[in-house]
Coordinates of C-alpha atoms in Angstrom, one line a residue:
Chain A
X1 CA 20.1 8.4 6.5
X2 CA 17.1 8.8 9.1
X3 CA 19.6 7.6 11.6
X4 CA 22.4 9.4 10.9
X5 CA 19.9 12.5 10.5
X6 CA 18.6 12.2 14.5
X7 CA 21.4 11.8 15.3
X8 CA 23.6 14.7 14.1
X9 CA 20.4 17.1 15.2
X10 CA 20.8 15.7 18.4
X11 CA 21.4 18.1 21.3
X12 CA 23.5 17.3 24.3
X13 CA 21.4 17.1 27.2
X14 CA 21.4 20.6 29.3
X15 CA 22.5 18.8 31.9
X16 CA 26.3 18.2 30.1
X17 CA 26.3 21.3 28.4
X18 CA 25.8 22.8 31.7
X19 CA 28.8 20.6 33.1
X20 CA 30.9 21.7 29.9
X21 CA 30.0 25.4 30.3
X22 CA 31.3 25.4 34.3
X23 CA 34.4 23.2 33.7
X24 CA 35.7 25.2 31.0
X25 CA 35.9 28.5 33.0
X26 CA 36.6 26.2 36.2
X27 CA 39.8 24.5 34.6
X28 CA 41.1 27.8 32.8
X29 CA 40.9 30.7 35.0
X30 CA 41.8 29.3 38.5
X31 CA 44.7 27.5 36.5
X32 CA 45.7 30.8 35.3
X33 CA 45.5 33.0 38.4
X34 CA 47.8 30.3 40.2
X35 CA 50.0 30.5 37.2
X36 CA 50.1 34.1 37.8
X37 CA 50.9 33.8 41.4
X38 CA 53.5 31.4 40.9
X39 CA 55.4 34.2 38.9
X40 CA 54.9 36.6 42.1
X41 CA 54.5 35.2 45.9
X42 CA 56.9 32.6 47.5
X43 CA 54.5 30.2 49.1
X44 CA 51.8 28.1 48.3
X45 CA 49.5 29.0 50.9
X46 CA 49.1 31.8 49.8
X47 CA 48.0 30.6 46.0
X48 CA 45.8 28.2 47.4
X49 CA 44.0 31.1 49.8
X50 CA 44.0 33.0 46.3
X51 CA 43.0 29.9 44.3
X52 CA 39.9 29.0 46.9
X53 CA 38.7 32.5 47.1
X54 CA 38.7 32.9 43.1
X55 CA 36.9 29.3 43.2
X56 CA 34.1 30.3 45.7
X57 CA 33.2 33.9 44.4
X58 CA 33.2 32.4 40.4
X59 CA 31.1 29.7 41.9
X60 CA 28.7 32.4 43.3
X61 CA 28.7 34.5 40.3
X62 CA 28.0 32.0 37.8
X63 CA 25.8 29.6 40.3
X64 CA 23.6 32.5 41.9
X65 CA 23.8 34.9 38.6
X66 CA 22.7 32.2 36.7
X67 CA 19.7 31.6 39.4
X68 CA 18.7 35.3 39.0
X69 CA 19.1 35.3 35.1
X70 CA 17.1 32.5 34.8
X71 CA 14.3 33.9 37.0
X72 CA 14.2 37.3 35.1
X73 CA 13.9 35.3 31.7
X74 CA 10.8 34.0 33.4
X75 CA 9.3 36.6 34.4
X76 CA 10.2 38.7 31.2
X77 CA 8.5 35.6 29.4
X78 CA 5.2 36.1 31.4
X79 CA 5.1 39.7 30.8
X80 CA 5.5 39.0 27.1
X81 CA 2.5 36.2 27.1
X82 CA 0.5 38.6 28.7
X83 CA 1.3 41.6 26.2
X84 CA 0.7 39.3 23.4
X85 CA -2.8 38.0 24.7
X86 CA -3.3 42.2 25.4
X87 CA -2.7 42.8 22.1
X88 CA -4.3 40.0 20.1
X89 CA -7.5 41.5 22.5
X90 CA -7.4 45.1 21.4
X91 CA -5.7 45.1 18.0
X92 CA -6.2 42.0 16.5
X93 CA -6.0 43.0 12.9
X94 CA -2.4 44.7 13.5
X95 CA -1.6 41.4 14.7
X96 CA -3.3 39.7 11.7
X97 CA -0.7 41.5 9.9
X98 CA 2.4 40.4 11.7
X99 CA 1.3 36.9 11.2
X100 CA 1.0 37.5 7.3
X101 CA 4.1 39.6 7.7
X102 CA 6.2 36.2 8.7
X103 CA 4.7 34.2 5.7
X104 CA 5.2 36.8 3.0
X105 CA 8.7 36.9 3.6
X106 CA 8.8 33.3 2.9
X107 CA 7.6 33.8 -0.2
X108 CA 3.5 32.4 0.6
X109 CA 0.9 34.1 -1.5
X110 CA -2.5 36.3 -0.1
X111 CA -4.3 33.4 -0.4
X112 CA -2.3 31.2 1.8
X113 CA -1.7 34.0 4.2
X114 CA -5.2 34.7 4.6
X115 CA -5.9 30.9 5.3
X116 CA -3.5 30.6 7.8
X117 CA -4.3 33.8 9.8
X118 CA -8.2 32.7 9.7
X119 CA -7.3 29.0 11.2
X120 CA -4.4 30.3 13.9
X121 CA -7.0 33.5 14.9
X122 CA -9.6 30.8 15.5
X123 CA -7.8 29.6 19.0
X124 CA -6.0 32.3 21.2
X125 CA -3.6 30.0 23.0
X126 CA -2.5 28.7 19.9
X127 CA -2.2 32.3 18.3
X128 CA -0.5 33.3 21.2
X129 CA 1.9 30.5 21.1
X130 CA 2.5 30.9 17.7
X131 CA 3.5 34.6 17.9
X132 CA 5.6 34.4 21.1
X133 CA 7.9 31.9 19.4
X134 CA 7.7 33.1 15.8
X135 CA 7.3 36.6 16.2
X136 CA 9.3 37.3 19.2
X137 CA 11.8 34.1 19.0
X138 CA 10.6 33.2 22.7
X139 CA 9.9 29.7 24.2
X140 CA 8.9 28.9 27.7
X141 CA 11.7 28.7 30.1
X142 CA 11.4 25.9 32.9
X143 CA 12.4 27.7 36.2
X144 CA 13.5 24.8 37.7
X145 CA 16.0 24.3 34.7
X146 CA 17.0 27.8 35.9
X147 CA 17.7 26.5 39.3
X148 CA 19.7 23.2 38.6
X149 CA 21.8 25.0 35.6
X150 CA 22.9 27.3 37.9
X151 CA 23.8 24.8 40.5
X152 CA 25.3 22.5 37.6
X153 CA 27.4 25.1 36.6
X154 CA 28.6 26.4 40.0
X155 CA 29.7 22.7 40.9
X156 CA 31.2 22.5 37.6
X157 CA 33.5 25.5 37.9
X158 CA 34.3 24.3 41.8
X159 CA 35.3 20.9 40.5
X160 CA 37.3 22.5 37.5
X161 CA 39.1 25.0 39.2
X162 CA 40.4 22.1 42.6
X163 CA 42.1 20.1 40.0
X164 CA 44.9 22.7 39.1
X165 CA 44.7 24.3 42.4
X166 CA 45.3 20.6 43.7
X167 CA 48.6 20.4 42.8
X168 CA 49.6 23.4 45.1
X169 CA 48.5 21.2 48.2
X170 CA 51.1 18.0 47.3
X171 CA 54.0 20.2 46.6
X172 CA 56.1 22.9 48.6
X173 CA 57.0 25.7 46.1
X174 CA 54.9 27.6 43.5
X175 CA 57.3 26.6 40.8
X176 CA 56.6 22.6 42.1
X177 CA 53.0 23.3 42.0
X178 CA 53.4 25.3 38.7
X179 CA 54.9 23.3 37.4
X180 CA 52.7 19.9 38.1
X181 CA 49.4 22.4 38.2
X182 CA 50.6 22.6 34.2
X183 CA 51.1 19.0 33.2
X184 CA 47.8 18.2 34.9
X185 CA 45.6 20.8 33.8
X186 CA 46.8 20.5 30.3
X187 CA 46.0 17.0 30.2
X188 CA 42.5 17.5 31.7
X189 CA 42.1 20.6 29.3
X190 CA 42.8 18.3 26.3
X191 CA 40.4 15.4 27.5
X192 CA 37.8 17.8 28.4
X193 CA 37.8 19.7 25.4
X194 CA 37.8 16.3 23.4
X195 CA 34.7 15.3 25.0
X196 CA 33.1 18.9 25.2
X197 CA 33.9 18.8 21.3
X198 CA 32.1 15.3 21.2
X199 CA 28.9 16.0 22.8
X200 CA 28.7 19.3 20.8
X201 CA 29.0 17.2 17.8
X202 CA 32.4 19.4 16.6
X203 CA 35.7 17.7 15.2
X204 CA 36.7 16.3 18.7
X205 CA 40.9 17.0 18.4
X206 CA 40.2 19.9 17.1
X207 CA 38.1 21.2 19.7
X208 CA 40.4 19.6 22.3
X209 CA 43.5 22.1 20.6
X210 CA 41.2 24.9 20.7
X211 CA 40.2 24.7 24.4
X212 CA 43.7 23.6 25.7
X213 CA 45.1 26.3 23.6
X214 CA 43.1 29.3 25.4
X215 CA 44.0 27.8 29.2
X216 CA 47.3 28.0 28.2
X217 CA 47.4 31.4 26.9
X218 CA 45.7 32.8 29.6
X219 CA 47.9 30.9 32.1
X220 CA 51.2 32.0 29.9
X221 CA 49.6 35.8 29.9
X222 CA 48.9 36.2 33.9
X223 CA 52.4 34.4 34.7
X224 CA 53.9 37.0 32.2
X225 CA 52.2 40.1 33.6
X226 CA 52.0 39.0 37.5
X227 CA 56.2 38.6 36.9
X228 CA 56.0 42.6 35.4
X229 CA 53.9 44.0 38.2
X230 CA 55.9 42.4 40.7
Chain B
X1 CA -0.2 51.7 22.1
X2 CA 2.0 51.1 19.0
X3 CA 4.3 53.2 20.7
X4 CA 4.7 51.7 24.0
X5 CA 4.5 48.3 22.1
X6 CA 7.5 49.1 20.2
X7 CA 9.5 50.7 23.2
X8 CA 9.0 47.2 25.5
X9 CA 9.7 44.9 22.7
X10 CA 12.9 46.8 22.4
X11 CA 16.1 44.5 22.8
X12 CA 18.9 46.6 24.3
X13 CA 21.8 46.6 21.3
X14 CA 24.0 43.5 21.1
X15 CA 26.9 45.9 22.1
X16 CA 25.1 47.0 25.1
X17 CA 24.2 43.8 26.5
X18 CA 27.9 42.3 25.6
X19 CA 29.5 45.1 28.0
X20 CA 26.5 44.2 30.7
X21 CA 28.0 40.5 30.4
X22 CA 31.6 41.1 30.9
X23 CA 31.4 43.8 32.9
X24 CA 28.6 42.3 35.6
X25 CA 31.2 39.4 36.3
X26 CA 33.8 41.8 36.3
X27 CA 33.0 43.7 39.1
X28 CA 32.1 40.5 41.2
X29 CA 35.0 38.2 40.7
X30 CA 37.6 40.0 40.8
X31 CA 36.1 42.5 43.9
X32 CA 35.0 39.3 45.8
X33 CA 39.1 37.4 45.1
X34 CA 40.6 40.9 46.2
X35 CA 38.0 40.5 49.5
X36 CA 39.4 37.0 50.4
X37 CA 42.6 37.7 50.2
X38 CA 42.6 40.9 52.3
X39 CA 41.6 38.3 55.2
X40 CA 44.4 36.3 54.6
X41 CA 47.6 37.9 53.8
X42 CA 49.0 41.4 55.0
X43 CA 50.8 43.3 51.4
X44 CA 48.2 44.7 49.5
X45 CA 51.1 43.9 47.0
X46 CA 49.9 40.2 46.8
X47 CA 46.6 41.4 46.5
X48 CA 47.2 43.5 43.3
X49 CA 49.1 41.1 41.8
X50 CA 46.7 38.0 42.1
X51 CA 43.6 40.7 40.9
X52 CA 45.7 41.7 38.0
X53 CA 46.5 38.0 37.1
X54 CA 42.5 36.9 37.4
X55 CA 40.9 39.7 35.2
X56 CA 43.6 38.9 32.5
X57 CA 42.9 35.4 32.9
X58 CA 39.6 36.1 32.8
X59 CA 39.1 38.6 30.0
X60 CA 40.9 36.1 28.0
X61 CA 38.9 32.9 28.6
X62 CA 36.0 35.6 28.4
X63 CA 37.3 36.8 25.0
X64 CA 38.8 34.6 23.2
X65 CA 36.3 31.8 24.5
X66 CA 33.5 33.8 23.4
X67 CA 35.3 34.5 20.1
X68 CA 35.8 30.6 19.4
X69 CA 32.6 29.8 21.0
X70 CA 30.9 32.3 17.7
X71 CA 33.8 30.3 15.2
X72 CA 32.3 26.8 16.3
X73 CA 28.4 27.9 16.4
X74 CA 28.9 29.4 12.3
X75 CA 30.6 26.0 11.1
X76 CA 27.4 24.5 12.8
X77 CA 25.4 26.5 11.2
X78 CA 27.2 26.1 7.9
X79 CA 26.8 22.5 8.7
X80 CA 23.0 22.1 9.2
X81 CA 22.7 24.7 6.5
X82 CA 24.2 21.9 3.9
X83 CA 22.2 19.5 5.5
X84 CA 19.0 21.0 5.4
X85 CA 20.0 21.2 1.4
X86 CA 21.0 17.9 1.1
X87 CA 17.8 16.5 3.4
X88 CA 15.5 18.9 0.5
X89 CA 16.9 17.1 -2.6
X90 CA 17.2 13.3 -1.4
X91 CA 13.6 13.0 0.6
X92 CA 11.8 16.2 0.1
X93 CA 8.8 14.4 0.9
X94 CA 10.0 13.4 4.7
X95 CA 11.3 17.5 5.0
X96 CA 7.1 18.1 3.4
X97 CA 6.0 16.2 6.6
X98 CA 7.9 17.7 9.2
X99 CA 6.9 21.4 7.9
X100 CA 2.8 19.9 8.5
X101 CA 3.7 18.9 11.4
X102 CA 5.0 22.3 13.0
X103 CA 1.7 24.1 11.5
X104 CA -0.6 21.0 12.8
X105 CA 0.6 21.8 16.4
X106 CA -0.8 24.9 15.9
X107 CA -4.5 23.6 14.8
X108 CA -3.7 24.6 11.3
X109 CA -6.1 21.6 9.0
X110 CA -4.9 19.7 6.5
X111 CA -5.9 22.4 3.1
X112 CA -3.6 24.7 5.0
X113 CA -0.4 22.7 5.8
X114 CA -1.3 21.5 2.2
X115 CA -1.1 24.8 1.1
X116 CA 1.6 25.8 2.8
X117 CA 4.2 22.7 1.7
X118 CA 3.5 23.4 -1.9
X119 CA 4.5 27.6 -1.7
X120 CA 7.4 26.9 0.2
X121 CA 8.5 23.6 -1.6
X122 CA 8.6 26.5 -4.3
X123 CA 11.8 27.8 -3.3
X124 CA 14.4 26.0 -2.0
X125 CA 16.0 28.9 -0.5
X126 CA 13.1 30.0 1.4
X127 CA 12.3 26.7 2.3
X128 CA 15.6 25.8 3.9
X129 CA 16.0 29.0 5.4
X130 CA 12.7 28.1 7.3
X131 CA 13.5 24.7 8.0
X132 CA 16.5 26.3 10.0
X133 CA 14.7 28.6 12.0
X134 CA 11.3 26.7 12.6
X135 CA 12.5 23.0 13.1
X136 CA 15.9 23.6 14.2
X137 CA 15.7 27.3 15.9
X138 CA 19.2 28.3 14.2
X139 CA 19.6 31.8 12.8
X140 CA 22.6 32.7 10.6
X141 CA 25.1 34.5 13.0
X142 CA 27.4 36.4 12.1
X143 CA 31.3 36.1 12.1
X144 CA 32.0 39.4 12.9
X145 CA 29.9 40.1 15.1
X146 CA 31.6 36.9 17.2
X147 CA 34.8 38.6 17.4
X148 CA 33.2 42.4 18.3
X149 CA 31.8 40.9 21.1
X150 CA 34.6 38.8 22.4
X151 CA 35.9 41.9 22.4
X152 CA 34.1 44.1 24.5
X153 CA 33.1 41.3 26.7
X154 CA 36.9 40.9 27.4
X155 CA 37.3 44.3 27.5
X156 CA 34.3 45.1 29.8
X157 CA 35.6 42.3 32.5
X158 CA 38.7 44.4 32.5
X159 CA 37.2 47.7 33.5
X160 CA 34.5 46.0 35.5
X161 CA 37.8 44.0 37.6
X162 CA 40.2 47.3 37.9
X163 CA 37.2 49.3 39.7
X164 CA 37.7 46.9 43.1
X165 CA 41.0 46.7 42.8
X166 CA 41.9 50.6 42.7
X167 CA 41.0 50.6 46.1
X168 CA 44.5 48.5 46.8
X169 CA 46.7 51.1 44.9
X170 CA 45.4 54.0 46.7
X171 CA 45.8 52.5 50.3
X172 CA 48.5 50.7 52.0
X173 CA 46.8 48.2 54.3
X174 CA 44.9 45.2 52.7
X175 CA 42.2 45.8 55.4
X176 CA 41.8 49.6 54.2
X177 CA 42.2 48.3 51.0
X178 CA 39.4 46.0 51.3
X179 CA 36.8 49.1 53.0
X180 CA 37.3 51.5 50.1
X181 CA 37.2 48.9 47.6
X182 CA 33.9 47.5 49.2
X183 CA 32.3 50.3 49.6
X184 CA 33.2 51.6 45.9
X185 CA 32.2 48.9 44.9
X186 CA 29.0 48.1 46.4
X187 CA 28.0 51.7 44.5
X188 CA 29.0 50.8 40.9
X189 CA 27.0 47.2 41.5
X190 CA 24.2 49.1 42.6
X191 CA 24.5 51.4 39.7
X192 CA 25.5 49.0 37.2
X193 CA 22.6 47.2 38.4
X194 CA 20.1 49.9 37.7
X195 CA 21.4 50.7 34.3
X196 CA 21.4 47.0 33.4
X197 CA 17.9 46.3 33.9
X198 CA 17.0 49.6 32.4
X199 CA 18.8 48.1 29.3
X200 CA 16.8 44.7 29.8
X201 CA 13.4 46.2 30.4
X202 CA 13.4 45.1 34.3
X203 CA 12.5 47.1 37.1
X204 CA 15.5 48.6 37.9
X205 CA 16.0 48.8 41.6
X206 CA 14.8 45.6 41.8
X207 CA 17.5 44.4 39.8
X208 CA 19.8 46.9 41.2
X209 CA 19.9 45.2 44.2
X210 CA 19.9 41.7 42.8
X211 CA 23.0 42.9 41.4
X212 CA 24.5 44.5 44.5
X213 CA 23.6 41.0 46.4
X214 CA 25.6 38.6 44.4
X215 CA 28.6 40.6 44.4
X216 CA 27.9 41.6 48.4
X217 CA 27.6 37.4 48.8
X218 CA 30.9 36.5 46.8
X219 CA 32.6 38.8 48.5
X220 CA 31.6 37.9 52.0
X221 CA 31.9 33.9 51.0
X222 CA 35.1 34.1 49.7
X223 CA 36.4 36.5 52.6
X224 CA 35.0 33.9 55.4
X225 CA 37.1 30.9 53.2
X226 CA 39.8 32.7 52.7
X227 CA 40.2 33.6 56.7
X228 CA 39.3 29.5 57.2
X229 CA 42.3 28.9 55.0
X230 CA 44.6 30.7 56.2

C-alpha cells in the first residue's frame, strides 16, 4: 500500500510536463493550419513558409510569455511576502484572527486555535510562511524554473509542430503532404497522448483518443473553413 | 489599511483572466503568422486564408483542450478524493503523522500537533478535505467552470486573432496589409497590455510594454524566417 501510495501521488517532473504542455499545441495547431492550407493554395512552399512562421511566433509567445509570466509571479510573490510581514507588524491581532479563521473552519475548537496561533506568532518567518501558503494559496516560485519552462516549452512546440510540417518538404503537392502530414501526425498524436496520459497518471488509451481526437478536429475544421473562404 | 489590503489581494474574476489568456496569444500568433507571410507571398488572399485556418485551429486546441484538460484534473481529484478516504480508514495512524508533520515544519510542539490530530481525526470529512489541500495542494474544481472557460478562452483567441488580420480585408497588398495590421496592432497589445496588468495588480505600463514586445518580436522573427524561406 505505501508503495503504491508514493507512487500514485507522484508528480511528473516539470521538466516532462513542460515537454507535454509544448508538444501538444506544437503537434495540433501547425498540423491544422497546413491542413487548412492544403484545402486553399497550390504549392507547398507556400504551407511550409506558413507552417515555419506559425512555428516561430507560437515558439515566441509561449517560450518568451512564459519567461515574462514567470517573472511577474515572482515579483507578485515578493510583494505579497512583504505585505504579509507589513501586516503581521502593524495588525497582528487581525492576523491572529485569519489564522484561527483557517482552523475553525476545519472544525478545531478555541482552545486548539488559541494554541496554535500563540506557537506560529512566536516565529515571524514561520508565521509568514504559514499564511502566504495557507492563507493566500502561494508558494515560492523558482525563477530559474521560470526560465527553463519557458525554454522547455518553446522547443517543445518547435519540435511538435516540424513533424507534420515535415511531410510538406518530402512531397510535391499539398494533397501529398496532407495527406502523409495526416497519417504521421495521427500516429505521433496517439503515442504522445499515450505517454502524456502515462506520466499524468490518467488511463493511457484513453488519454491517447482524447488528444488525437482534438488534432484531428481542429485539422478537419481549418481544412473545412480554409476550402469556404477560398 | 483594511481597505487597501482587501483591494491588492483582489484576484481579477476567473472570467477576466480566461479572456486575458486567450486573447493575449490571440493577438500575437495569429498577427505575427499574418507578418511572415506578407514577406513571402504576394495575395493577401493566402494570407487570410492561412490566419483564418490558425485562429480556428487554435481556438479549438485552446477550447476544447482547456475543456478536457478541467475533465481530466476533476477525475483526479475525484481520484485522490477516494484515496484520501480509503488512506483514513485502513492506516489512520500513518495519515495522523503526516498532518504533525506539516504543522512541525512550522515550529508547532508536540501538545499542538497533538491537539490538532485528535480535532480533526474528529471528522472525517474535514479531515480529508484538509489532507487534500495541505498535503496534496488539490482544491475541488469545478466542472462547469472547465467548460465556461474553454469557452471564452476559445472565444477570446478568436477576437484577439481577427483584429491583425482585418488589416488584410481592408487593403489589397500584403505589404499594406502588413503596415495597417502592425500598426493596429501594436495599439491593442499596448492596450491590452495595460488593462491586463491592471486586472493582475501589475504596474501597467510596465506590462503594457512587455505585452507590446512579445508580439513586436514574433512578428519580426517570423517575418525575417519567412523571407529566408521563401
Amino acid at each position: 500500500m505505501e508503495k503504491l501510495h508514493t507512487e500514485q501521488h507522484l508528480k511528473s517532473s516539470a521538466f516532462i510536463s513542460d515537454i507535454v504542455i509544448g508538444m501538444s499545441d506544437g503537434l495540433t495547431v501547425p498540423f491544422a493550419l497546413a491542413a487548412g492550407l492544403s484545402a486553399a493554395v497550390s504549392s507547398n512552399k507556400v504551407i511550409i513558409t506558413a507552417g515555419i512562421a506559425e512555428i516561430i511566433a507560437g515558439c515566441i509567445a509561449m517560450g518568451l510569455g512564459g519567461y515574462l509570466a514567470g517573472k511577474t509571479e515572482q515579483e507578485h510573490y515578493e510583494s505579497e511576502l512583504k505585505r504579509e510581514y507589513l501586516e503581521i507588524e502593524t495588525m497582528p491581532d487581525k492576523e491572529r484572527d485569519e489564522v484561527k479563521e483557517i482552523f475553525s473552519a476545519y472544525g478545531l475548537d478555541q482552545q486548539a486555535q488559541d494554541l496554535i496561533v500563540s506557537q506560529l506568532s512566536k516565529n515571524k518567518d514561520h508565521w509568514v510562511e504559514f499564511m502566504m501558503k495557507f492563507e493566500l494559496g502561494l508558494e515560492k516560485p523558482d525563477i530559474n524554473r521560470a526560465r527553463n519552462s519557458a525554454l522547455t516549452i518553446g522547443l517543445s512546440y518547435c519540435v511538435g509542430g516540424m513533424l507534420p510540417l515535415s511531410a510538406y518538404f518530402f512531397t510535391s503537392r499539398p494533397v501529398d503532404g496532407l495527406t502523409v502530414s495526416a497519417i504521421l501526425t495521427t500516429i505521433c498524436l496517439f503515442i504522445f497522448g499515450f505517454f502524456k496520459s502515462k506520466v499524468t497518471g490518467q488511463p493511457p488509451i484513453k488519454g491517447a483518443f482524447k488528444v488525437t481526437i482534438i488534432g484531428v478536429i481542429a485539422a478537419c475544421a481549418a481544412f473545412l473553413i480554409a476550402r469556404l473562404v477560398s
